[in-house]
Amino acid sequence: MNPCLCGMAGDNSGRCNCSAEQIQRYHSRISGPLLDRIDIQIEVLRPKTSILNAPRGNSECSAIVRERVVEARRVQSDRAGKANALLDNGEIEQFCSIRGKSLNLLEHAVEQLFLSPRACHRILKVSRTIADLDQADEISIEHLAEAIAFRRLSARPDNF
Ligand SMILES: [Zn+2]
């Protein structure tokens, strides 16, 4: 989905002339319940062309990323016999438990971002996956915070 009708909102070029009202109307075309079913929602800014030509530096090459993903999927399969995305509610309680400060953070996010129970379950599953990619046995508060950040589009009150 584009950020607005012209697709330029939020980039630094200043080429977007859409009004706040137009942008809001554009976003309301995708319904809250539909957005709620999308696990990972992030805003992607238009890259500067110089980035596309720049040397890769020390960013992970795709072969290494692929290895981590394959390993994370193996861990998920060993744990529950399926990928995290397919966990049912009982399995989420069993395999994606969080405690203490993490629980407080999720409760706070529910209040602040008007998250539905389904959104909460999706956040917990994505947290588990982030922890798996990090080769962590437990979901840390950082893993949870990252998963919550991936839901920022549904945090727009106009989607409810
Ligand atoms: Zn625009």
PDB file of C-alpha atoms and ligand atoms in Angstrom:
ATOM      1  CA  MET A   1       0.000   0.000   0.000  1.00  0.00           C
ATOM      2  CA  ASN A   2       1.270   3.484  -0.813  1.00  0.00           C
ATOM      3  CA  PRO A   3       1.559   6.124   1.920  1.00  0.00           C
ATOM      4  CA  CYS A   4      -0.923   8.358   0.055  1.00  0.00           C
ATOM      5  CA  LEU A   5      -2.618   8.764  -3.328  1.00  0.00           C
ATOM      6  CA  CYS A   6       0.488  10.135  -5.054  1.00  0.00           C
ATOM      7  CA  GLY A   7       2.786   7.764  -3.159  1.00  0.00           C
ATOM      8  CA  MET A   8       5.195  10.495  -2.059  1.00  0.00           C
ATOM      9  CA  ALA A   9       3.985  11.229   1.497  1.00  0.00           C
ATOM     10  CA  GLY A  10       6.693  10.923   4.128  1.00  0.00           C
ATOM     11  CA  ASP A  11       9.658  11.129   1.789  1.00  0.00           C
ATOM     12  CA  ASN A  12      11.933  14.115   2.074  1.00  0.00           C
ATOM     13  CA  SER A  13      11.505  15.372  -1.469  1.00  0.00           C
ATOM     14  CA  GLY A  14       8.495  17.547  -0.621  1.00  0.00           C
ATOM     15  CA  ARG A  15       6.769  16.379  -3.797  1.00  0.00           C
ATOM     16  CA  CYS A  16       3.602  15.225  -1.987  1.00  0.00           C
ATOM     17  CA  ASN A  17       0.789  17.759  -2.050  1.00  0.00           C
ATOM     18  CA  CYS A  18      -1.842  15.505  -0.485  1.00  0.00           C
ATOM     19  CA  SER A  19      -3.736  17.071   2.422  1.00  0.00           C
ATOM     20  CA  ALA A  20      -3.975  15.316   5.788  1.00  0.00           C
ATOM     21  CA  GLU A  21      -7.639  14.714   5.019  1.00  0.00           C
ATOM     22  CA  GLN A  22      -6.866  13.115   1.643  1.00  0.00           C
ATOM     23  CA  ILE A  23      -4.227  10.877   3.244  1.00  0.00           C
ATOM     24  CA  GLN A  24      -6.667   9.823   5.951  1.00  0.00           C
ATOM     25  CA  ARG A  25      -9.354   9.046   3.375  1.00  0.00           C
ATOM     26  CA  TYR A  26      -6.816   7.020   1.390  1.00  0.00           C
ATOM     27  CA  HIS A  27      -5.832   4.982   4.460  1.00  0.00           C
ATOM     28  CA  SER A  28      -9.439   4.326   5.387  1.00  0.00           C
ATOM     29  CA  ARG A  29      -9.799   2.353   2.126  1.00  0.00           C
ATOM     30  CA  ILE A  30      -8.062  -0.548   3.843  1.00  0.00           C
ATOM     31  CA  SER A  31     -10.318  -1.599   6.692  1.00  0.00           C
ATOM     32  CA  GLY A  32      -9.229  -2.076  10.309  1.00  0.00           C
ATOM     33  CA  PRO A  33     -10.321  -5.740  10.373  1.00  0.00           C
ATOM     34  CA  LEU A  34      -8.299  -6.439   7.211  1.00  0.00           C
ATOM     35  CA  LEU A  35      -5.239  -4.624   8.516  1.00  0.00           C
ATOM     36  CA  ASP A  36      -5.632  -6.590  11.751  1.00  0.00           C
ATOM     37  CA  ARG A  37      -4.939  -9.799   9.807  1.00  0.00           C
ATOM     38  CA  ILE A  38      -1.597  -8.575   8.488  1.00  0.00           C
ATOM     39  CA  ASP A  39       1.208  -9.701  10.827  1.00  0.00           C
ATOM     40  CA  ILE A  40       3.910  -7.274   9.847  1.00  0.00           C
ATOM     41  CA  GLN A  41       3.153  -3.685   8.859  1.00  0.00           C
ATOM     42  CA  ILE A  42       6.002  -1.275   8.407  1.00  0.00           C
ATOM     43  CA  GLU A  43       6.433   2.027   6.679  1.00  0.00           C
ATOM     44  CA  VAL A  44       9.142   1.822   4.052  1.00  0.00           C
ATOM     45  CA  LEU A  45      10.654   5.106   3.002  1.00  0.00           C
ATOM     46  CA  ARG A  46      11.732   5.648  -0.566  1.00  0.00           C
ATOM     47  CA  PRO A  47      15.462   4.822  -0.697  1.00  0.00           C
ATOM     48  CA  LYS A  48      17.855   7.398  -2.061  1.00  0.00           C
ATOM     49  CA  THR A  49      19.283   6.184  -5.355  1.00  0.00           C
ATOM     50  CA  SER A  50      22.796   6.602  -3.922  1.00  0.00           C
ATOM     51  CA  ILE A  51      22.007   3.788  -1.453  1.00  0.00           C
ATOM     52  CA  LEU A  52      21.216   1.411  -4.289  1.00  0.00           C
ATOM     53  CA  ASN A  53      24.673   1.918  -5.779  1.00  0.00           C
ATOM     54  CA  ALA A  54      26.581   1.974  -2.504  1.00  0.00           C
ATOM     55  CA  PRO A  55      28.857  -0.910  -1.511  1.00  0.00           C
ATOM     56  CA  ARG A  56      27.076  -3.375   0.771  1.00  0.00           C
ATOM     57  CA  GLY A  57      29.539  -2.894   3.651  1.00  0.00           C
ATOM     58  CA  ASN A  58      29.042  -5.289   6.530  1.00  0.00           C
ATOM     59  CA  SER A  59      25.310  -5.865   6.158  1.00  0.00           C
ATOM     60  CA  GLU A  60      24.347  -9.532   6.216  1.00  0.00           C
ATOM     61  CA  CYS A  61      24.459 -11.105   2.781  1.00  0.00           C
ATOM     62  CA  SER A  62      21.304 -12.913   1.738  1.00  0.00           C
ATOM     63  CA  ALA A  63      22.876 -16.387   2.000  1.00  0.00           C
ATOM     64  CA  ILE A  64      23.566 -15.815   5.703  1.00  0.00           C
ATOM     65  CA  VAL A  65      20.066 -14.447   6.268  1.00  0.00           C
ATOM     66  CA  ARG A  66      18.668 -17.483   4.483  1.00  0.00           C
ATOM     67  CA  GLU A  67      20.607 -19.778   6.819  1.00  0.00           C
ATOM     68  CA  ARG A  68      19.160 -18.039   9.876  1.00  0.00           C
ATOM     69  CA  VAL A  69      15.633 -18.310   8.492  1.00  0.00           C
ATOM     70  CA  VAL A  70      16.040 -22.021   7.689  1.00  0.00           C
ATOM     71  CA  GLU A  71      17.410 -22.628  11.191  1.00  0.00           C
ATOM     72  CA  ALA A  72      14.577 -20.635  12.823  1.00  0.00           C
ATOM     73  CA  ARG A  73      12.004 -22.682  10.890  1.00  0.00           C
ATOM     74  CA  ARG A  74      13.685 -25.909  12.012  1.00  0.00           C
ATOM     75  CA  VAL A  75      13.507 -24.754  15.650  1.00  0.00           C
ATOM     76  CA  GLN A  76       9.807 -23.929  15.225  1.00  0.00           C
ATOM     77  CA  SER A  77       9.099 -27.278  13.629  1.00  0.00           C
ATOM     78  CA  ASP A  78      10.944 -29.156  16.420  1.00  0.00           C
ATOM     79  CA  ARG A  79       9.064 -27.192  19.080  1.00  0.00           C
ATOM     80  CA  ALA A  80       5.497 -27.280  17.835  1.00  0.00           C
ATOM     81  CA  GLY A  81       5.509 -29.305  14.614  1.00  0.00           C
ATOM     82  CA  LYS A  82       4.617 -26.189  12.641  1.00  0.00           C
ATOM     83  CA  ALA A  83       5.665 -22.627  11.870  1.00  0.00           C
ATOM     84  CA  ASN A  84       4.924 -19.992  14.525  1.00  0.00           C
ATOM     85  CA  ALA A  85       2.439 -18.291  12.206  1.00  0.00           C
ATOM     86  CA  LEU A  86       0.242 -21.416  12.367  1.00  0.00           C
ATOM     87  CA  LEU A  87       0.102 -21.727  16.175  1.00  0.00           C
ATOM     88  CA  ASP A  88      -3.414 -21.847  17.613  1.00  0.00           C
ATOM     89  CA  ASN A  89      -4.416 -19.948  20.753  1.00  0.00           C
ATOM     90  CA  GLY A  90      -3.529 -22.782  23.147  1.00  0.00           C
ATOM     91  CA  GLU A  91      -0.147 -23.213  21.499  1.00  0.00           C
ATOM     92  CA  ILE A  92       0.487 -19.475  21.698  1.00  0.00           C
ATOM     93  CA  GLU A  93      -0.048 -19.672  25.459  1.00  0.00           C
ATOM     94  CA  GLN A  94       2.245 -22.677  25.636  1.00  0.00           C
ATOM     95  CA  PHE A  95       5.094 -21.525  23.395  1.00  0.00           C
ATOM     96  CA  CYS A  96       4.916 -17.717  23.339  1.00  0.00           C
ATOM     97  CA  SER A  97       4.566 -16.954  27.030  1.00  0.00           C
ATOM     98  CA  ILE A  98       5.866 -13.651  28.342  1.00  0.00           C
ATOM     99  CA  ARG A  99       6.185 -12.471  31.925  1.00  0.00           C
ATOM    100  CA  GLY A 100       6.967  -9.492  34.100  1.00  0.00           C
ATOM    101  CA  LYS A 101       8.051  -6.360  32.253  1.00  0.00           C
ATOM    102  CA  SER A 102       7.259  -7.916  28.865  1.00  0.00           C
ATOM    103  CA  LEU A 103       3.691  -8.558  29.951  1.00  0.00           C
ATOM    104  CA  ASN A 104       3.431  -4.976  31.184  1.00  0.00           C
ATOM    105  CA  LEU A 105       4.716  -3.717  27.834  1.00  0.00           C
ATOM    106  CA  LEU A 106       2.135  -5.741  25.907  1.00  0.00           C
ATOM    107  CA  GLU A 107      -0.690  -4.565  28.186  1.00  0.00           C
ATOM    108  CA  HIS A 108       0.470  -0.984  27.688  1.00  0.00           C
ATOM    109  CA  ALA A 109       0.554  -1.478  23.905  1.00  0.00           C
ATOM    110  CA  VAL A 110      -2.971  -2.925  23.957  1.00  0.00           C
ATOM    111  CA  GLU A 111      -4.240   0.208  25.685  1.00  0.00           C
ATOM    112  CA  GLN A 112      -2.231   2.741  23.703  1.00  0.00           C
ATOM    113  CA  LEU A 113      -2.638   1.157  20.264  1.00  0.00           C
ATOM    114  CA  PHE A 114      -6.179  -0.196  20.743  1.00  0.00           C
ATOM    115  CA  LEU A 115      -4.970  -3.703  19.903  1.00  0.00           C
ATOM    116  CA  SER A 116      -7.518  -6.478  19.456  1.00  0.00           C
ATOM    117  CA  PRO A 117      -7.030  -9.920  21.043  1.00  0.00           C
ATOM    118  CA  ARG A 118      -6.182 -11.195  17.556  1.00  0.00           C
ATOM    119  CA  ALA A 119      -3.551  -8.478  17.151  1.00  0.00           C
ATOM    120  CA  CYS A 120      -2.079  -9.527  20.514  1.00  0.00           C
ATOM    121  CA  HIS A 121      -1.827 -13.138  19.406  1.00  0.00           C
ATOM    122  CA  ARG A 122      -0.146 -12.073  16.195  1.00  0.00           C
ATOM    123  CA  ILE A 123       2.333  -9.937  18.114  1.00  0.00           C
ATOM    124  CA  LEU A 124       3.189 -12.883  20.356  1.00  0.00           C
ATOM    125  CA  LYS A 125       3.755 -15.166  17.339  1.00  0.00           C
ATOM    126  CA  VAL A 126       5.931 -12.592  15.600  1.00  0.00           C
ATOM    127  CA  SER A 127       7.864 -12.085  18.881  1.00  0.00           C
ATOM    128  CA  ARG A 128       8.494 -15.827  19.041  1.00  0.00           C
ATOM    129  CA  THR A 129       9.805 -15.744  15.463  1.00  0.00           C
ATOM    130  CA  ILE A 130      12.082 -12.778  16.182  1.00  0.00           C
ATOM    131  CA  ALA A 131      13.396 -14.679  19.236  1.00  0.00           C
ATOM    132  CA  ASP A 132      13.943 -17.770  17.058  1.00  0.00           C
ATOM    133  CA  LEU A 133      15.908 -15.724  14.511  1.00  0.00           C
ATOM    134  CA  ASP A 134      17.936 -14.474  17.481  1.00  0.00           C
ATOM    135  CA  GLN A 135      18.421 -18.104  18.615  1.00  0.00           C
ATOM    136  CA  ALA A 136      16.868 -17.207  21.981  1.00  0.00           C
ATOM    137  CA  ASP A 137      14.920 -19.703  24.098  1.00  0.00           C
ATOM    138  CA  GLU A 138      12.820 -16.996  25.734  1.00  0.00           C
ATOM    139  CA  ILE A 139      11.034 -14.039  24.168  1.00  0.00           C
ATOM    140  CA  SER A 140      12.839 -10.967  25.509  1.00  0.00           C
ATOM    141  CA  ILE A 141      11.289  -7.546  25.952  1.00  0.00           C
ATOM    142  CA  GLU A 142      13.350  -6.390  22.933  1.00  0.00           C
ATOM    143  CA  HIS A 143      11.836  -9.137  20.753  1.00  0.00           C
ATOM    144  CA  LEU A 144       8.367  -8.136  21.908  1.00  0.00           C
ATOM    145  CA  ALA A 145       9.001  -4.423  21.323  1.00  0.00           C
ATOM    146  CA  GLU A 146      10.159  -5.166  17.777  1.00  0.00           C
ATOM    147  CA  ALA A 147       7.002  -7.195  17.079  1.00  0.00           C
ATOM    148  CA  ILE A 148       4.828  -4.369  18.444  1.00  0.00           C
ATOM    149  CA  ALA A 149       6.659  -1.889  16.208  1.00  0.00           C
ATOM    150  CA  PHE A 150       5.717  -4.026  13.202  1.00  0.00           C
ATOM    151  CA  ARG A 151       2.031  -3.291  13.926  1.00  0.00           C
ATOM    152  CA  ARG A 152       2.302   0.458  13.816  1.00  0.00           C
ATOM    153  CA  LEU A 153      -0.053   0.961  10.887  1.00  0.00           C
ATOM    154  CA  SER A 154      -2.987  -0.521  12.764  1.00  0.00           C
ATOM    155  CA  ALA A 155      -2.187   1.858  15.604  1.00  0.00           C
ATOM    156  CA  ARG A 156      -3.770   4.650  13.564  1.00  0.00           C
ATOM    157  CA  PRO A 157      -7.022   5.391  15.415  1.00  0.00           C
ATOM    158  CA  ASP A 158      -8.779   6.138  12.100  1.00  0.00           C
ATOM    159  CA  ASN A 159      -8.568   2.448  11.233  1.00  0.00           C
ATOM    160  CA  PHE A 160     -11.059   1.596  13.979  1.00  0.00           C
TER     161      PHE A 160
HETATM  162 ZN    ZN B   1       0.774  12.414  -1.655  1.00  0.00          ZN
END
